[in-house]
C-alpha cells in the first residue's frame, strides 16, 4: 500500500480543501474552488477519484462542476437537494469505503450549521466541514444551540488523538474569543502562542485534535462553571444548562 498524504489546499481567503492522495489518485473534501485542486493534481500527476461533501454552501461545493468535467469523480454528499451533483447520498452510520487508501469513513450527521450537514470519520481523522473549528464552532444558520451541542457531543466521544480537519483557518480569532470566555485556562494561551507562530510562517494551524479542542474550545466546555459564568455575564441571563451556555457563547462570538 502506498503511503497516504493528507494535505490542506488553500482556497478563497481562509478555506481549506482537504486532499488525501497516494502516488496516483486523490480524494478531496469540500472543493469550494476548482483551481487550487486542479493545480495540485496536475503538479502531482494525480487523478481525482472521489469528492466528499459535508454541506451545500458555495465555498464548499463551488468547484464541483469543474472537477466533474475534468475528472468525473464519485461524489458523496448528504441527502440535500441543494447539492444536485451527488452520485452517492449518505446518512448517519453509513460507511464510505476507499480501499485504494485502505480507509473507511463513517458518516456522522451533525445538523447545526446547516440542517443536512454531515461529517466523515476514518478512525484517525475527522472531516467536519463547518461544524467544529479550532477554538470555535460554525454559525447556526439552520440549526439550534441544541443541535450544535449534540454535534459537538458526538465529536467529544471520538479518541482524543483524532485529527480534526476543519474547513477554515479561523484559529487565531477563535482563540482570542476563547480567552475572553475562559480567562483562567493556560492551555488556551499556550495554543494561541503556537498558532501565532504557525501563521507567521504561513503554515496552517490545522489539523487540531479532539483532545486539544476538549481542553481549549469554549463550545466544547459549556459544562464548566467559568465558561457558564462568562456566557451568563454576556447575555445578562441565568443560563441553566450547557445548551443555553452554548447558545449564549455563539451569540457573543457573532458580535465579538
Ligand atoms: Zn458553511
PDB file of C-alpha atoms and ligand atoms in Angstrom:
ATOM      1  CA  UNK A   1       0.000   0.000   0.000  1.00  0.00           C
ATOM      2  CA  UNK A   2       1.356   3.426  -0.986  1.00  0.00           C
ATOM      3  CA  UNK A   3       1.661   5.932   1.892  1.00  0.00           C
ATOM      4  CA  UNK A   4      -1.287   8.281   2.271  1.00  0.00           C
ATOM      5  CA  UNK A   5      -0.686  12.031   2.168  1.00  0.00           C
ATOM      6  CA  UNK A   6      -3.224  14.390   3.757  1.00  0.00           C
ATOM      7  CA  UNK A   7      -2.824  17.978   2.573  1.00  0.00           C
ATOM      8  CA  UNK A   8      -4.915  21.105   3.198  1.00  0.00           C
ATOM      9  CA  UNK A   9      -5.119  23.131  -0.028  1.00  0.00           C
ATOM     10  CA  UNK A  10      -5.824  26.838   0.490  1.00  0.00           C
ATOM     11  CA  UNK A  11      -8.894  28.307  -1.227  1.00  0.00           C
ATOM     12  CA  UNK A  12     -10.552  31.744  -1.124  1.00  0.00           C
ATOM     13  CA  UNK A  13      -9.167  33.701   1.838  1.00  0.00           C
ATOM     14  CA  UNK A  14      -9.378  31.145   4.625  1.00  0.00           C
ATOM     15  CA  UNK A  15     -10.873  27.853   3.353  1.00  0.00           C
ATOM     16  CA  UNK A  16      -9.021  24.551   3.345  1.00  0.00           C
ATOM     17  CA  UNK A  17      -9.789  21.828   0.822  1.00  0.00           C
ATOM     18  CA  UNK A  18      -8.502  18.654   2.496  1.00  0.00           C
ATOM     19  CA  UNK A  19      -6.884  16.363  -0.038  1.00  0.00           C
ATOM     20  CA  UNK A  20      -5.953  12.727   0.550  1.00  0.00           C
ATOM     21  CA  UNK A  21      -3.771  11.027  -2.026  1.00  0.00           C
ATOM     22  CA  UNK A  22      -1.338   8.262  -2.811  1.00  0.00           C
ATOM     23  CA  UNK A  23       1.010   8.266  -5.845  1.00  0.00           C
ATOM     24  CA  UNK A  24      -1.746   8.045  -8.415  1.00  0.00           C
ATOM     25  CA  UNK A  25      -5.106   9.221  -7.160  1.00  0.00           C
ATOM     26  CA  UNK A  26      -6.761  11.693  -4.824  1.00  0.00           C
ATOM     27  CA  UNK A  27      -9.874  12.393  -2.795  1.00  0.00           C
ATOM     28  CA  UNK A  28     -10.890  15.959  -1.936  1.00  0.00           C
ATOM     29  CA  UNK A  29     -13.236  17.191   0.759  1.00  0.00           C
ATOM     30  CA  UNK A  30     -15.434  20.237   0.085  1.00  0.00           C
ATOM     31  CA  UNK A  31     -13.811  21.735  -3.020  1.00  0.00           C
ATOM     32  CA  UNK A  32     -15.264  25.231  -2.939  1.00  0.00           C
ATOM     33  CA  UNK A  33     -12.916  26.195  -5.763  1.00  0.00           C
ATOM     34  CA  UNK A  34     -11.593  24.026  -8.571  1.00  0.00           C
ATOM     35  CA  UNK A  35      -8.416  25.924  -9.492  1.00  0.00           C
ATOM     36  CA  UNK A  36      -6.297  25.070  -6.416  1.00  0.00           C
ATOM     37  CA  UNK A  37      -7.376  21.427  -6.689  1.00  0.00           C
ATOM     38  CA  UNK A  38      -6.643  21.108 -10.405  1.00  0.00           C
ATOM     39  CA  UNK A  39      -3.309  22.866  -9.986  1.00  0.00           C
ATOM     40  CA  UNK A  40      -2.288  20.470  -7.199  1.00  0.00           C
ATOM     41  CA  UNK A  41      -3.485  17.351  -9.007  1.00  0.00           C
ATOM     42  CA  UNK A  42      -1.679  18.338 -12.193  1.00  0.00           C
ATOM     43  CA  UNK A  43       1.554  19.141 -10.353  1.00  0.00           C
ATOM     44  CA  UNK A  44       1.455  15.732  -8.638  1.00  0.00           C
ATOM     45  CA  UNK A  45       0.090  13.888 -11.715  1.00  0.00           C
ATOM     46  CA  UNK A  46      -2.914  12.589  -9.788  1.00  0.00           C
ATOM     47  CA  UNK A  47      -6.364  11.550 -10.895  1.00  0.00           C
ATOM     48  CA  UNK A  48      -9.324  12.698  -8.791  1.00  0.00           C
ATOM     49  CA  UNK A  49     -11.402   9.632  -7.949  1.00  0.00           C
ATOM     50  CA  UNK A  50     -13.697  10.897  -5.201  1.00  0.00           C
ATOM     51  CA  UNK A  51     -15.206  14.044  -3.704  1.00  0.00           C
ATOM     52  CA  UNK A  52     -16.635  14.110  -0.176  1.00  0.00           C
ATOM     53  CA  UNK A  53     -19.066  16.937   0.608  1.00  0.00           C
ATOM     54  CA  UNK A  54     -20.183  17.981   4.100  1.00  0.00           C
ATOM     55  CA  UNK A  55     -22.774  20.647   3.280  1.00  0.00           C
ATOM     56  CA  UNK A  56     -24.217  22.746   0.486  1.00  0.00           C
ATOM     57  CA  UNK A  57     -22.544  26.144   0.984  1.00  0.00           C
ATOM     58  CA  UNK A  58     -20.914  27.585  -2.128  1.00  0.00           C
ATOM     59  CA  UNK A  59     -17.484  27.839  -0.520  1.00  0.00           C
ATOM     60  CA  UNK A  60     -17.622  24.039  -0.087  1.00  0.00           C
ATOM     61  CA  UNK A  61     -19.172  22.862  -3.374  1.00  0.00           C
ATOM     62  CA  UNK A  62     -18.407  25.720  -5.814  1.00  0.00           C
ATOM     63  CA  UNK A  63     -15.585  23.817  -7.538  1.00  0.00           C
ATOM     64  CA  UNK A  64     -17.516  20.574  -8.008  1.00  0.00           C
ATOM     65  CA  UNK A  65     -18.908  21.245 -11.517  1.00  0.00           C
ATOM     66  CA  UNK A  66     -15.451  21.997 -12.967  1.00  0.00           C
ATOM     67  CA  UNK A  67     -13.994  18.916 -11.286  1.00  0.00           C
ATOM     68  CA  UNK A  68     -16.765  16.734 -12.757  1.00  0.00           C
ATOM     69  CA  UNK A  69     -15.883  17.990 -16.247  1.00  0.00           C
ATOM     70  CA  UNK A  70     -12.209  17.299 -15.714  1.00  0.00           C
ATOM     71  CA  UNK A  71     -12.262  14.007 -13.766  1.00  0.00           C
ATOM     72  CA  UNK A  72     -15.813  12.511 -13.426  1.00  0.00           C
ATOM     73  CA  UNK A  73     -15.287  11.612  -9.744  1.00  0.00           C
ATOM     74  CA  UNK A  74     -17.659   9.723  -7.471  1.00  0.00           C
ATOM     75  CA  UNK A  75     -19.345  12.314  -5.218  1.00  0.00           C
ATOM     76  CA  UNK A  76     -20.603  11.593  -1.706  1.00  0.00           C
ATOM     77  CA  UNK A  77     -22.973  14.077  -0.099  1.00  0.00           C
ATOM     78  CA  UNK A  78     -25.820  14.299   2.409  1.00  0.00           C
ATOM     79  CA  UNK A  79     -29.469  13.950   1.365  1.00  0.00           C
ATOM     80  CA  UNK A  80     -29.765  17.580   0.306  1.00  0.00           C
ATOM     81  CA  UNK A  81     -31.429  18.953  -2.824  1.00  0.00           C
ATOM     82  CA  UNK A  82     -29.077  21.939  -2.759  1.00  0.00           C
ATOM     83  CA  UNK A  83     -26.249  19.539  -3.750  1.00  0.00           C
ATOM     84  CA  UNK A  84     -27.566  18.215  -7.078  1.00  0.00           C
ATOM     85  CA  UNK A  85     -24.168  16.878  -8.205  1.00  0.00           C
ATOM     86  CA  UNK A  86     -24.016  13.974  -5.712  1.00  0.00           C
ATOM     87  CA  UNK A  87     -23.640  10.453  -7.110  1.00  0.00           C
ATOM     88  CA  UNK A  88     -23.987   8.809  -3.659  1.00  0.00           C
ATOM     89  CA  UNK A  89     -26.214  10.085  -0.824  1.00  0.00           C
ATOM     90  CA  UNK A  90     -25.084   9.072   2.661  1.00  0.00           C
ATOM     91  CA  UNK A  91     -26.526   9.315   6.155  1.00  0.00           C
ATOM     92  CA  UNK A  92     -25.565   8.547   9.756  1.00  0.00           C
ATOM     93  CA  UNK A  93     -23.632   5.328  10.268  1.00  0.00           C
ATOM     94  CA  UNK A  94     -23.083   4.607   6.587  1.00  0.00           C
ATOM     95  CA  UNK A  95     -19.508   3.882   5.586  1.00  0.00           C
ATOM     96  CA  UNK A  96     -17.613   5.280   2.602  1.00  0.00           C
ATOM     97  CA  UNK A  97     -15.025   2.693   1.590  1.00  0.00           C
ATOM     98  CA  UNK A  98     -11.862   3.927  -0.064  1.00  0.00           C
ATOM     99  CA  UNK A  99      -9.932   0.648  -0.493  1.00  0.00           C
ATOM    100  CA  UNK A 100      -7.257   2.328  -2.616  1.00  0.00           C
ATOM    101  CA  UNK A 101      -6.240   4.261   0.518  1.00  0.00           C
ATOM    102  CA  UNK A 102      -7.149   1.463   2.959  1.00  0.00           C
ATOM    103  CA  UNK A 103      -9.589   3.763   4.761  1.00  0.00           C
ATOM    104  CA  UNK A 104     -13.263   3.551   5.621  1.00  0.00           C
ATOM    105  CA  UNK A 105     -15.057   6.739   6.575  1.00  0.00           C
ATOM    106  CA  UNK A 106     -18.100   6.579   8.808  1.00  0.00           C
ATOM    107  CA  UNK A 107     -20.702   9.255   8.174  1.00  0.00           C
ATOM    108  CA  UNK A 108     -21.899  11.311  11.152  1.00  0.00           C
ATOM    109  CA  UNK A 109     -24.990  13.518  10.916  1.00  0.00           C
ATOM    110  CA  UNK A 110     -24.344  16.882  12.535  1.00  0.00           C
ATOM    111  CA  UNK A 111     -27.211  19.219  11.579  1.00  0.00           C
ATOM    112  CA  UNK A 112     -26.427  22.617  13.156  1.00  0.00           C
ATOM    113  CA  UNK A 113     -24.518  24.939  10.805  1.00  0.00           C
ATOM    114  CA  UNK A 114     -26.912  23.702   8.089  1.00  0.00           C
ATOM    115  CA  UNK A 115     -29.774  21.273   8.536  1.00  0.00           C
ATOM    116  CA  UNK A 116     -28.231  18.477   6.422  1.00  0.00           C
ATOM    117  CA  UNK A 117     -24.583  18.866   7.452  1.00  0.00           C
ATOM    118  CA  UNK A 118     -22.581  15.634   7.741  1.00  0.00           C
ATOM    119  CA  UNK A 119     -19.013  14.760   8.818  1.00  0.00           C
ATOM    120  CA  UNK A 120     -16.718  11.889   7.846  1.00  0.00           C
ATOM    121  CA  UNK A 121     -14.571   9.954  10.339  1.00  0.00           C
ATOM    122  CA  UNK A 122     -11.992   7.351   9.361  1.00  0.00           C
ATOM    123  CA  UNK A 123     -10.784   6.255  12.792  1.00  0.00           C
ATOM    124  CA  UNK A 124      -7.864   8.719  12.726  1.00  0.00           C
ATOM    125  CA  UNK A 125      -9.225  11.852  11.099  1.00  0.00           C
ATOM    126  CA  UNK A 126     -12.470  13.794  11.261  1.00  0.00           C
ATOM    127  CA  UNK A 127     -13.560  15.892   8.284  1.00  0.00           C
ATOM    128  CA  UNK A 128     -16.111  18.100   9.963  1.00  0.00           C
ATOM    129  CA  UNK A 129     -16.802  20.891   7.440  1.00  0.00           C
ATOM    130  CA  UNK A 130     -18.100  23.984   9.237  1.00  0.00           C
ATOM    131  CA  UNK A 131     -19.222  22.249  12.442  1.00  0.00           C
ATOM    132  CA  UNK A 132     -16.122  22.319  14.636  1.00  0.00           C
ATOM    133  CA  UNK A 133     -13.195  24.718  14.255  1.00  0.00           C
ATOM    134  CA  UNK A 134     -10.028  25.046  16.293  1.00  0.00           C
ATOM    135  CA  UNK A 135     -11.233  27.058  19.281  1.00  0.00           C
ATOM    136  CA  UNK A 136     -14.752  27.552  17.901  1.00  0.00           C
ATOM    137  CA  UNK A 137     -17.754  26.174  16.065  1.00  0.00           C
ATOM    138  CA  UNK A 138     -19.775  27.009  12.964  1.00  0.00           C
ATOM    139  CA  UNK A 139     -22.502  29.612  12.885  1.00  0.00           C
ATOM    140  CA  UNK A 140     -26.041  28.347  13.434  1.00  0.00           C
ATOM    141  CA  UNK A 141     -27.612  29.182  10.071  1.00  0.00           C
ATOM    142  CA  UNK A 142     -30.223  26.413  10.032  1.00  0.00           C
ATOM    143  CA  UNK A 143     -29.859  24.651  13.378  1.00  0.00           C
ATOM    144  CA  UNK A 144     -30.193  25.398  17.076  1.00  0.00           C
ATOM    145  CA  UNK A 145     -27.820  25.561  20.023  1.00  0.00           C
ATOM    146  CA  UNK A 146     -29.143  22.104  20.981  1.00  0.00           C
ATOM    147  CA  UNK A 147     -28.193  20.789  17.512  1.00  0.00           C
ATOM    148  CA  UNK A 148     -24.646  22.165  17.848  1.00  0.00           C
ATOM    149  CA  UNK A 149     -24.352  20.829  21.387  1.00  0.00           C
ATOM    150  CA  UNK A 150     -25.375  17.376  20.124  1.00  0.00           C
ATOM    151  CA  UNK A 151     -22.929  17.564  17.200  1.00  0.00           C
ATOM    152  CA  UNK A 152     -20.007  18.582  19.411  1.00  0.00           C
ATOM    153  CA  UNK A 153     -21.007  15.942  21.969  1.00  0.00           C
ATOM    154  CA  UNK A 154     -20.767  13.292  19.233  1.00  0.00           C
ATOM    155  CA  UNK A 155     -17.288  14.540  18.335  1.00  0.00           C
ATOM    156  CA  UNK A 156     -16.299  14.552  22.017  1.00  0.00           C
ATOM    157  CA  UNK A 157     -16.769  10.765  22.124  1.00  0.00           C
ATOM    158  CA  UNK A 158     -14.032  10.247  19.490  1.00  0.00           C
ATOM    159  CA  UNK A 159     -10.495   9.385  20.665  1.00  0.00           C
ATOM    160  CA  UNK A 160      -8.520  12.405  21.888  1.00  0.00           C
ATOM    161  CA  UNK A 161      -5.818  11.853  19.249  1.00  0.00           C
ATOM    162  CA  UNK A 162      -8.341  12.192  16.394  1.00  0.00           C
ATOM    163  CA  UNK A 163      -7.062  14.739  13.868  1.00  0.00           C
ATOM    164  CA  UNK A 164      -9.754  17.339  13.245  1.00  0.00           C
ATOM    165  CA  UNK A 165      -9.598  18.589   9.662  1.00  0.00           C
ATOM    166  CA  UNK A 166     -11.645  21.804   9.819  1.00  0.00           C
ATOM    167  CA  UNK A 167     -12.630  23.711   6.696  1.00  0.00           C
ATOM    168  CA  UNK A 168     -11.467  27.210   7.695  1.00  0.00           C
ATOM    169  CA  UNK A 169      -8.386  28.872   9.178  1.00  0.00           C
ATOM    170  CA  UNK A 170     -10.249  30.666  11.969  1.00  0.00           C
ATOM    171  CA  UNK A 171      -7.982  29.583  14.813  1.00  0.00           C
ATOM    172  CA  UNK A 172      -6.468  32.901  15.935  1.00  0.00           C
ATOM    173  CA  UNK A 173      -9.771  34.792  16.013  1.00  0.00           C
ATOM    174  CA  UNK A 174     -11.406  31.858  17.789  1.00  0.00           C
ATOM    175  CA  UNK A 175      -8.695  31.623  20.435  1.00  0.00           C
ATOM    176  CA  UNK A 176      -8.922  35.346  21.137  1.00  0.00           C
ATOM    177  CA  UNK A 177     -12.606  34.722  21.885  1.00  0.00           C
ATOM    178  CA  UNK A 178     -11.786  31.559  23.869  1.00  0.00           C
ATOM    179  CA  UNK A 179      -9.521  33.653  26.121  1.00  0.00           C
ATOM    180  CA  UNK A 180     -12.402  36.033  26.809  1.00  0.00           C
ATOM    181  CA  UNK A 181     -14.771  33.141  27.536  1.00  0.00           C
ATOM    182  CA  UNK A 182     -12.330  31.318  29.807  1.00  0.00           C
ATOM    183  CA  UNK A 183      -9.653  33.686  31.056  1.00  0.00           C
ATOM    184  CA  UNK A 184      -8.151  31.273  33.600  1.00  0.00           C
ATOM    185  CA  UNK A 185      -7.237  28.492  31.134  1.00  0.00           C
ATOM    186  CA  UNK A 186      -3.465  28.487  30.447  1.00  0.00           C
ATOM    187  CA  UNK A 187      -3.842  25.881  27.657  1.00  0.00           C
ATOM    188  CA  UNK A 188      -5.660  28.479  25.537  1.00  0.00           C
ATOM    189  CA  UNK A 189      -2.756  30.939  25.866  1.00  0.00           C
ATOM    190  CA  UNK A 190      -0.195  28.215  25.016  1.00  0.00           C
ATOM    191  CA  UNK A 191      -2.164  27.117  21.969  1.00  0.00           C
ATOM    192  CA  UNK A 192      -2.641  30.719  20.833  1.00  0.00           C
ATOM    193  CA  UNK A 193       1.128  31.342  21.031  1.00  0.00           C
ATOM    194  CA  UNK A 194       1.793  28.193  18.992  1.00  0.00           C
ATOM    195  CA  UNK A 195      -0.924  29.084  16.451  1.00  0.00           C
ATOM    196  CA  UNK A 196       0.510  32.611  16.083  1.00  0.00           C
ATOM    197  CA  UNK A 197       3.941  31.164  15.290  1.00  0.00           C
ATOM    198  CA  UNK A 198       2.486  28.910  12.638  1.00  0.00           C
ATOM    199  CA  UNK A 199       0.538  31.731  10.999  1.00  0.00           C
ATOM    200  CA  UNK A 200       3.625  33.985  10.983  1.00  0.00           C
ATOM    201  CA  UNK A 201       5.311  31.240   8.943  1.00  0.00           C
ATOM    202  CA  UNK A 202       2.237  30.970   6.741  1.00  0.00           C
ATOM    203  CA  UNK A 203       1.544  27.431   7.950  1.00  0.00           C
ATOM    204  CA  UNK A 204      -1.910  26.034   8.704  1.00  0.00           C
ATOM    205  CA  UNK A 205      -2.809  25.694  12.380  1.00  0.00           C
ATOM    206  CA  UNK A 206      -4.790  22.584  11.425  1.00  0.00           C
ATOM    207  CA  UNK A 207      -5.473  19.781  11.892  1.00  0.00           C
ATOM    208  CA  UNK A 208      -6.256  20.219  15.542  1.00  0.00           C
ATOM    209  CA  UNK A 209      -7.175  17.246  17.752  1.00  0.00           C
ATOM    210  CA  UNK A 210     -10.257  16.284  19.725  1.00  0.00           C
ATOM    211  CA  UNK A 211      -8.127  16.291  22.885  1.00  0.00           C
ATOM    212  CA  UNK A 212      -6.890  19.845  22.289  1.00  0.00           C
ATOM    213  CA  UNK A 213     -10.404  21.069  21.486  1.00  0.00           C
ATOM    214  CA  UNK A 214     -11.802  19.499  24.645  1.00  0.00           C
ATOM    215  CA  UNK A 215      -9.081  21.332  26.591  1.00  0.00           C
ATOM    216  CA  UNK A 216      -9.382  24.763  24.930  1.00  0.00           C
ATOM    217  CA  UNK A 217     -12.562  25.213  22.866  1.00  0.00           C
ATOM    218  CA  UNK A 218     -15.245  27.002  24.927  1.00  0.00           C
ATOM    219  CA  UNK A 219     -18.016  25.469  22.778  1.00  0.00           C
ATOM    220  CA  UNK A 220     -16.857  22.025  23.956  1.00  0.00           C
ATOM    221  CA  UNK A 221     -16.546  23.266  27.551  1.00  0.00           C
ATOM    222  CA  UNK A 222     -20.052  24.624  28.156  1.00  0.00           C
ATOM    223  CA  UNK A 223     -20.453  22.397  31.222  1.00  0.00           C
ATOM    224  CA  UNK A 224     -17.697  24.275  33.098  1.00  0.00           C
ATOM    225  CA  UNK A 225     -18.630  26.942  35.688  1.00  0.00           C
ATOM    226  CA  UNK A 226     -16.091  29.507  34.376  1.00  0.00           C
ATOM    227  CA  UNK A 227     -17.410  29.295  30.823  1.00  0.00           C
ATOM    228  CA  UNK A 228     -21.029  29.336  32.022  1.00  0.00           C
ATOM    229  CA  UNK A 229     -20.318  32.413  34.153  1.00  0.00           C
ATOM    230  CA  UNK A 230     -18.759  34.473  31.356  1.00  0.00           C
ATOM    231  CA  UNK A 231     -21.555  33.460  28.936  1.00  0.00           C
ATOM    232  CA  UNK A 232     -24.114  34.499  31.568  1.00  0.00           C
ATOM    233  CA  UNK A 233     -22.299  37.825  32.076  1.00  0.00           C
ATOM    234  CA  UNK A 234     -22.506  38.481  28.344  1.00  0.00           C
ATOM    235  CA  UNK A 235     -26.167  37.553  27.960  1.00  0.00           C
ATOM    236  CA  UNK A 236     -27.260  39.075  31.280  1.00  0.00           C
ATOM    237  CA  UNK A 237     -29.379  35.970  31.822  1.00  0.00           C
ATOM    238  CA  UNK A 238     -29.259  32.977  34.096  1.00  0.00           C
ATOM    239  CA  UNK A 239     -28.119  30.045  31.972  1.00  0.00           C
ATOM    240  CA  UNK A 240     -29.400  26.828  33.449  1.00  0.00           C
ATOM    241  CA  UNK A 241     -27.775  24.204  31.256  1.00  0.00           C
ATOM    242  CA  UNK A 242     -24.815  23.683  28.884  1.00  0.00           C
ATOM    243  CA  UNK A 243     -27.057  24.115  25.805  1.00  0.00           C
ATOM    244  CA  UNK A 244     -28.094  27.615  26.920  1.00  0.00           C
ATOM    245  CA  UNK A 245     -24.427  28.360  27.615  1.00  0.00           C
ATOM    246  CA  UNK A 246     -23.527  27.279  24.076  1.00  0.00           C
ATOM    247  CA  UNK A 247     -26.317  29.437  22.628  1.00  0.00           C
ATOM    248  CA  UNK A 248     -25.108  32.486  24.571  1.00  0.00           C
ATOM    249  CA  UNK A 249     -21.476  31.845  23.578  1.00  0.00           C
ATOM    250  CA  UNK A 250     -22.487  31.612  19.922  1.00  0.00           C
ATOM    251  CA  UNK A 251     -24.334  34.950  20.082  1.00  0.00           C
ATOM    252  CA  UNK A 252     -21.419  36.547  21.918  1.00  0.00           C
ATOM    253  CA  UNK A 253     -18.956  35.246  19.322  1.00  0.00           C
ATOM    254  CA  UNK A 254     -21.156  36.568  16.478  1.00  0.00           C
ATOM    255  CA  UNK A 255     -20.572  40.097  17.749  1.00  0.00           C
ATOM    256  CA  UNK A 256     -17.094  39.652  19.242  1.00  0.00           C
TER     257      UNK A 256
HETATM  258 ZN1  LIG B   1     -20.744  26.589   5.621  1.00  0.00          ZN
END
